[in-house]
Short mmCIF file of C-alpha atoms in Angstrom, two decimals:
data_model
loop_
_atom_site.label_atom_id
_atom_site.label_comp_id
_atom_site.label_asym_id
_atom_site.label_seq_id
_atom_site.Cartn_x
_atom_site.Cartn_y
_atom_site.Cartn_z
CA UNK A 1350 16.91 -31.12 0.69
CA UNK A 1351 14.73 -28.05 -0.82
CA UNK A 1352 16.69 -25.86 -3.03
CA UNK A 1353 16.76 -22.26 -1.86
CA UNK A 1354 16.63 -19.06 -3.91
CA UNK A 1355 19.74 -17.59 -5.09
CA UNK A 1356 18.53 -14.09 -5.86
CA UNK A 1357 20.82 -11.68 -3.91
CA UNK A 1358 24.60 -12.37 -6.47
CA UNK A 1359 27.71 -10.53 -6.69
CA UNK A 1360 28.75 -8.89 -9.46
CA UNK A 1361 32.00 -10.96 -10.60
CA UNK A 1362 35.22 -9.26 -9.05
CA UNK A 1363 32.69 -6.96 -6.93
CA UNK A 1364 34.47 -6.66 -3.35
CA UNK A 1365 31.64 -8.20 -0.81
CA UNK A 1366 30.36 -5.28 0.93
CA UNK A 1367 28.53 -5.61 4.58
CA UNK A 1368 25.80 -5.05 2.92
CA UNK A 1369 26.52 -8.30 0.61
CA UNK A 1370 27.72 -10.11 4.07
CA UNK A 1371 24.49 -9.58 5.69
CA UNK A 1372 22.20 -10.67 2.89
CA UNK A 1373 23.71 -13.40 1.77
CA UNK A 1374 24.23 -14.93 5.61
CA UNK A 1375 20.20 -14.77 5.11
CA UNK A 1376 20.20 -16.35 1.68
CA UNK A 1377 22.54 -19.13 3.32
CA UNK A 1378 20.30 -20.37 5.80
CA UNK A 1379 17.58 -20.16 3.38
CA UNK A 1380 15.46 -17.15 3.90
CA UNK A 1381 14.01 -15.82 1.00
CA UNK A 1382 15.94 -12.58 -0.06
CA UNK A 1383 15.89 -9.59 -1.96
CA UNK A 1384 17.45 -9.00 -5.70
CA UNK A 1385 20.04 -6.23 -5.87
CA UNK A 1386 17.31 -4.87 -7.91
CA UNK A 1387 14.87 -4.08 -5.09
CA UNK A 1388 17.48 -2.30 -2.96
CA UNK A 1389 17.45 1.51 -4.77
CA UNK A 1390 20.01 3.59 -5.23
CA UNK A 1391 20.12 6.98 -3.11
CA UNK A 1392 19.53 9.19 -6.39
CA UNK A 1393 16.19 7.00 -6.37
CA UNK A 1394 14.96 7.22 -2.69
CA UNK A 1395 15.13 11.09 -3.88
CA UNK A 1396 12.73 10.98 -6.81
CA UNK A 1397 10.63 8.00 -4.94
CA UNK A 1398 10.68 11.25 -1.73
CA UNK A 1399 9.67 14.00 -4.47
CA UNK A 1400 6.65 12.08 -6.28
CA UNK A 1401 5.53 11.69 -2.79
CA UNK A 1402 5.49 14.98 -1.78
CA UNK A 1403 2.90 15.37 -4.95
CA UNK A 1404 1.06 12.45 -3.86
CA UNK A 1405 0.28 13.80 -0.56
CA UNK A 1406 -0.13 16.95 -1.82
CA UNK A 1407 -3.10 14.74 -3.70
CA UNK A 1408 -4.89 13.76 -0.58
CA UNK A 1409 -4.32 16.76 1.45
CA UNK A 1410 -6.80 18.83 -1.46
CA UNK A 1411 -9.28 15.43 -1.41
CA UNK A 1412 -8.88 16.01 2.90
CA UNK A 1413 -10.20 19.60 2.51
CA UNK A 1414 -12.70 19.63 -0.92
CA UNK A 1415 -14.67 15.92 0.20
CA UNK A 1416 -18.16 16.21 0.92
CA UNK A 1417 -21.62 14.67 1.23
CA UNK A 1418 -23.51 15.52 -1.88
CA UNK A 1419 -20.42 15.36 -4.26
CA UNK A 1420 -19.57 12.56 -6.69
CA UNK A 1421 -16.91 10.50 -6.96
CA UNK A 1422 -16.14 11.91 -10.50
CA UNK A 1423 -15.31 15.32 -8.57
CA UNK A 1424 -12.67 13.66 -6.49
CA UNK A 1425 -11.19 12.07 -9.86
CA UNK A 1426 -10.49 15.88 -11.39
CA UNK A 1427 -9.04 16.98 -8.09
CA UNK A 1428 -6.98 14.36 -8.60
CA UNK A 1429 -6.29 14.76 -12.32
CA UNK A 1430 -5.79 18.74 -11.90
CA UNK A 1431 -3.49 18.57 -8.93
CA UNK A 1432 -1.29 15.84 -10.18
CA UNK A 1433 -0.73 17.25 -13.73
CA UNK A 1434 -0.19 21.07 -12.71
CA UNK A 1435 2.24 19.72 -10.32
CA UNK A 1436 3.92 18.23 -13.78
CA UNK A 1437 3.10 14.57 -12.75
CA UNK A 1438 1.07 11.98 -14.03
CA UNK A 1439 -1.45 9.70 -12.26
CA UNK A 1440 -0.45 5.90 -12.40
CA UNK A 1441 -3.94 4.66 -12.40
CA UNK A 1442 -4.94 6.30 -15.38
CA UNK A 1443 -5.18 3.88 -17.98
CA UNK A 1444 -2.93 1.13 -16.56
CA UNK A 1445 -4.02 -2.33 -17.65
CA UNK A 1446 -7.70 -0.71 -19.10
CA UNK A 1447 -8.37 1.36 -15.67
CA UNK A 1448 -10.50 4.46 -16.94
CA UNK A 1449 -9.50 7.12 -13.96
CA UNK A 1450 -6.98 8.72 -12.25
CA UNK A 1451 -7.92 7.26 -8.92
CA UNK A 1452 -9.59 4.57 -6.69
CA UNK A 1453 -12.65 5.46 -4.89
CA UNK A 1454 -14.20 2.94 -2.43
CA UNK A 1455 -17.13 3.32 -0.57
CA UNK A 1456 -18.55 1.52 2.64
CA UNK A 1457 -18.67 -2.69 1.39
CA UNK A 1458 -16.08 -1.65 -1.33
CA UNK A 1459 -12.45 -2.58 -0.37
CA UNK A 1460 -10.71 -1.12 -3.13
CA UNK A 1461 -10.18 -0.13 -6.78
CA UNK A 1462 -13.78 1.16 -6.84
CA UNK A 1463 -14.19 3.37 -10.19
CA UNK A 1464 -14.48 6.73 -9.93
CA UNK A 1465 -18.67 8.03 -11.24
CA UNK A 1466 -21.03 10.70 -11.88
CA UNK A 1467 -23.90 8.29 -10.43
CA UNK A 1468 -22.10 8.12 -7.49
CA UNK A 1469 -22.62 10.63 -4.82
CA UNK A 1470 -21.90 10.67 -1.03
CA UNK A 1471 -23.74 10.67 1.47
CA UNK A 1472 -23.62 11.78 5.10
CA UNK A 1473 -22.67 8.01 7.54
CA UNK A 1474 -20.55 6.48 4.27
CA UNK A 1475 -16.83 5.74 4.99
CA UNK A 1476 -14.67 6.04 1.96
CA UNK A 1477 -10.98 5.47 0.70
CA UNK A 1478 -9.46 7.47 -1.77
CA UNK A 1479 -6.58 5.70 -3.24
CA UNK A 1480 -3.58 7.78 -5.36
CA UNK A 1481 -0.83 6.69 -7.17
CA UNK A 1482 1.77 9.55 -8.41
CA UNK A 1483 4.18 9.14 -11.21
CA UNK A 1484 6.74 12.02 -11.31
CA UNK A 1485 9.89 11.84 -13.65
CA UNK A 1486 9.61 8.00 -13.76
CA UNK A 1487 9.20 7.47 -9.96
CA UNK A 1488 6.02 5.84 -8.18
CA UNK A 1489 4.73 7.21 -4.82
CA UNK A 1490 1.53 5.64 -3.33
CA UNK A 1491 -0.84 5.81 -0.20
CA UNK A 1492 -4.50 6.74 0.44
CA UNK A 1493 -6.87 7.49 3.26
CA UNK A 1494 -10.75 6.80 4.61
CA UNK A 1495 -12.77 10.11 5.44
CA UNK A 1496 -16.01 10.33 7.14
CA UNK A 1497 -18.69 11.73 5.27
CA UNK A 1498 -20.44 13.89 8.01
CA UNK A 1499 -21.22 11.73 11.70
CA UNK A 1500 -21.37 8.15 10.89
CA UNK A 1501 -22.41 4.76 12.87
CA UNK A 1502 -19.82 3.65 15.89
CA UNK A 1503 -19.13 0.46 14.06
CA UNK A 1504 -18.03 2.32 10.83
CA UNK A 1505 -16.16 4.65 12.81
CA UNK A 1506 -14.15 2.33 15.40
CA UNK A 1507 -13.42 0.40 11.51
CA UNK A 1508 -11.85 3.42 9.94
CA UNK A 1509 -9.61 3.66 12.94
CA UNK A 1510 -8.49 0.15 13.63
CA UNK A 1511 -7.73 -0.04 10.03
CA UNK A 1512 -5.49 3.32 10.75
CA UNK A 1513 -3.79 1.01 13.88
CA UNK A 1514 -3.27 -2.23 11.66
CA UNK A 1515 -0.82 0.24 9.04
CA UNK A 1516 0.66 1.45 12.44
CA UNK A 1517 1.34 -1.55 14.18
CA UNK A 1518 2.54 -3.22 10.60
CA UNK A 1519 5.36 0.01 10.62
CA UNK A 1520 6.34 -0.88 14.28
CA UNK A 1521 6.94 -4.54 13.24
CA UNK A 1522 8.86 -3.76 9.86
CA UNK A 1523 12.34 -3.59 11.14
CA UNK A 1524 15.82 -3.70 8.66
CA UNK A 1525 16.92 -7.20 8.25
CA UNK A 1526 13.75 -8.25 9.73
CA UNK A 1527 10.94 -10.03 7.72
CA UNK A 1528 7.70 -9.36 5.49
CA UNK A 1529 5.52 -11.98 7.80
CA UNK A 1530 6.69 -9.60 10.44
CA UNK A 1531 4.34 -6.98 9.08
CA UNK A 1532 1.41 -9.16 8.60
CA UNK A 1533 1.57 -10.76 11.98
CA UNK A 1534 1.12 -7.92 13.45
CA UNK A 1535 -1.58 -6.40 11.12
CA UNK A 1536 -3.46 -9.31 11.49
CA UNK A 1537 -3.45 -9.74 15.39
CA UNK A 1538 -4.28 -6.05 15.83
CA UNK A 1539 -7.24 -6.30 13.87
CA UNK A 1540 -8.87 -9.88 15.18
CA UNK A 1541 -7.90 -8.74 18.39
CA UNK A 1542 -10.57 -5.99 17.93
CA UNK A 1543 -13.48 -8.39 15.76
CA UNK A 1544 -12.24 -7.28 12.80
CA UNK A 1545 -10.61 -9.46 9.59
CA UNK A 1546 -7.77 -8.85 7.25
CA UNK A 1547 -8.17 -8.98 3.37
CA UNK A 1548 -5.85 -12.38 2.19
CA UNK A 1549 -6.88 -11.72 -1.93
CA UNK A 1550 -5.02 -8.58 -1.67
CA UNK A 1551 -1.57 -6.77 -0.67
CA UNK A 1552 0.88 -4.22 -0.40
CA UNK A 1553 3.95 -4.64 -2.62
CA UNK A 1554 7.36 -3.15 -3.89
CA UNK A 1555 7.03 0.04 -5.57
CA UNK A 1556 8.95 3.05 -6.82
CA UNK A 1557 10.69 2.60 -10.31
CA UNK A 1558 7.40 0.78 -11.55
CA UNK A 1559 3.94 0.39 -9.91
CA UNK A 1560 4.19 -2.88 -8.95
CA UNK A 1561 7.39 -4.75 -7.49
CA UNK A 1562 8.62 -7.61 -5.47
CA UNK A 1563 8.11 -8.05 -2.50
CA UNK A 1564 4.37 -8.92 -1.94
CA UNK A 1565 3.15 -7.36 1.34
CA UNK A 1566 0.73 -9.54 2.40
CA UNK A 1567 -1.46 -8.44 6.18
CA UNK A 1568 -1.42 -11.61 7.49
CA UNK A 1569 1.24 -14.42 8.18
CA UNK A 1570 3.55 -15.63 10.69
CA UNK A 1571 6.78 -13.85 12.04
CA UNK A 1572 10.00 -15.02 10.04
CA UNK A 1573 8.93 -15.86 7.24
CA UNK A 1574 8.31 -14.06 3.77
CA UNK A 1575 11.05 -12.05 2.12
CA UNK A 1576 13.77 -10.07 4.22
CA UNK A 1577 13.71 -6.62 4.75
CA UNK A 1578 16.86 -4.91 3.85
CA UNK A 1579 17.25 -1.48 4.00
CA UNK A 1580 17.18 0.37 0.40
CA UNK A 1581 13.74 -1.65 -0.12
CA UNK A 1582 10.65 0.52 -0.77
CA UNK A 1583 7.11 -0.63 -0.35
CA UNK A 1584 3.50 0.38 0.57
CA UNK A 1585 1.57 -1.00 3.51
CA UNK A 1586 -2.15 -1.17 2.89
CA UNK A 1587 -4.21 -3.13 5.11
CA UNK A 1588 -7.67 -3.87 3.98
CA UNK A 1589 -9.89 -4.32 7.30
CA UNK A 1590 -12.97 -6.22 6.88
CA UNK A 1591 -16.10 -5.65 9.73
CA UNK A 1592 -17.26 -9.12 8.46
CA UNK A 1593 -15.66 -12.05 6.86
CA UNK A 1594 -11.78 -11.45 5.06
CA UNK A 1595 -13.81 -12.97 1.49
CA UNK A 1596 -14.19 -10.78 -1.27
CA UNK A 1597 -15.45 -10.44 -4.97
CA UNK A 1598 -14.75 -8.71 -7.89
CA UNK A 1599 -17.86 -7.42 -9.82
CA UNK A 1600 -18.32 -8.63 -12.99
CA UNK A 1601 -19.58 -5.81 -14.59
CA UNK A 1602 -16.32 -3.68 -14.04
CA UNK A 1603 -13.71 -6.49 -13.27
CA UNK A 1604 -12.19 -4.01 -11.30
CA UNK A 1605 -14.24 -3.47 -7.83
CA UNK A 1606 -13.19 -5.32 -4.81
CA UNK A 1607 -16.70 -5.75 -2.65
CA UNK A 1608 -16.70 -7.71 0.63
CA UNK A 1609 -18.51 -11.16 0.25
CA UNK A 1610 -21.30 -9.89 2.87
CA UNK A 1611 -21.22 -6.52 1.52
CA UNK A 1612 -20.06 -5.29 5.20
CA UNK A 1613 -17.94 -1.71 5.31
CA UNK A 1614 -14.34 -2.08 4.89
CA UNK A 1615 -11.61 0.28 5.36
CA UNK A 1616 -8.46 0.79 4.08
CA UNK A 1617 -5.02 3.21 4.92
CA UNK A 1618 -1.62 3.00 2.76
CA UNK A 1619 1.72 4.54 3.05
CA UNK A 1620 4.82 4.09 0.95
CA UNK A 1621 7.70 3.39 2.85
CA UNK A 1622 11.71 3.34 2.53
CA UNK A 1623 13.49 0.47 4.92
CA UNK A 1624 16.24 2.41 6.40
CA UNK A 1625 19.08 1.53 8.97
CA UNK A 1626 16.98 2.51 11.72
CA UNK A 1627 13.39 1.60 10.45
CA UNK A 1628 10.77 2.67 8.08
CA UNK A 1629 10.89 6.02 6.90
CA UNK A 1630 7.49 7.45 5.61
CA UNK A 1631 7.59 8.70 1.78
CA UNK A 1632 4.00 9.09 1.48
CA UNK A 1633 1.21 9.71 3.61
#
């Protein structure tokens, strides 16, 4: 018989709560479950809620100030400005050798795309502008496509199934419910409209570091994955391929996601807190 995870314990002498009943009912029958860890504390939900307010502050300035004919490097000092007048720091910056404080992907580039002065935009390119806010220790992230000026029906329809797939992946996330939940839905939404789902990639736990348990992947089946208990905060961030799901990272950066067949992808993120009653959006 396989051995299940034991990660959801007791404190010794701790009363069980219903919390504690509920969980470890799951852990029983062998789901995979949630550390203690994972589930924050109200004082946390607060400061995850207040570097989110910052973070969409972030992408409401890149909404208004994008354009055709501006660089990439100009989004990176909106970026830069906003977050550190609004006594923050950007996450990106730096982290594991990353040289800006924000992702910028363009068309066939699914994510993590580098900020540049060479790189200017043009009117019919889709692009994602991805943000990561650290304010007093606490992690809020999510980021958006925009339409440089009228661009092809293809490119368009991407940007908003991609939109839908972070949609229907909310509806499916439900307390006490299951990660696979998410990516079931995700990924029927987008085949369903000729569209396929990044696998190499995911949304994850986040809030009192960048990158936490659980992995969120956009594909799956329902039931299975880790269980969503309510305290947990994560992003969802379907990438949404118009070609095949494969990807690459180029060499010469070993940071840029491109799409094997160099077709447009597109890409939406929120961070979310799993509540009693459902998601609850802490970052747009």
């Amino acid at each position: 018989m396989k051995r299940h995870k034991i990660n959801w314990r007791v404190p010794k002498g701790a009363e069980l709560t219903e919390l504690d009943k509920k969980v470890l009912f799951y852990q029983d029958k062998g789901h995979l479950v949630p550390t203690r860890q994972l589930i924050k504390t109200p004082e946390q939900i607060e400061g995850i809620r207040r570097s989110g307010v910052i973070n969409t502050g972030v992408l409401d300035l890149v909404e208004k100030e994008i354009h055709g004919g501006m660089s990439t490097a100009e989004i990176d000092k909106l970026v830069y400005e906003y977050t550190r007048d609004h006594g923050a720091i950007p996450a990106t910056l730096g982290y594991e050798g990353f040289p800006k404080s924000c992702c910028t992907s363009i068309n066939e580039v699914v994510c993590h795309g580098i900020p540049s002065e060479e790189e200017i935009l043009e009117e019919g390119d889709i692009i994602n502008v991805d943000c990561t806010t650290i304010l007093d220790g606490y992690y809020a992230d999510a980021s958006r496509m925009f339409i440089i000026g009228k661009t092809t029906p293809q490119k368009e329809k991407l940007v908003r199934v991609a939109k839908e797939c972070l949609e229907v992946g909310m509806e499916a996330a439900r307390p006490f419910g299951f990660v696979g939940d998410i990516g079931h839905a995700v990924e029927k939404h987008a085949k369903k409209n000729g569209f396929s789902v990044v696998r190499d990639l995911c949304g994850h736990g986040v809030g009192v570091e960048f990158h936490e348990e659980p992995d969120v992947e956009h594909f799956g089946k329902k039931g299975t994955g880790m269980l969503l208990v309510p305290g947990m905060v994560f992003t969802i961030e379907p990438m949404i391929n118009m070609g095949t799901w494969e990807v690459f990272i180029d060499e010469e950066d070993g940071w840029t996601v491109v799409t094997e067949d160099e077709l447009p992808s597109a890409q939406w993120e929120h961070t979310f807190v799993m509540t009693e009653q459902g998601l609850e959006i802490l970052t747009y």
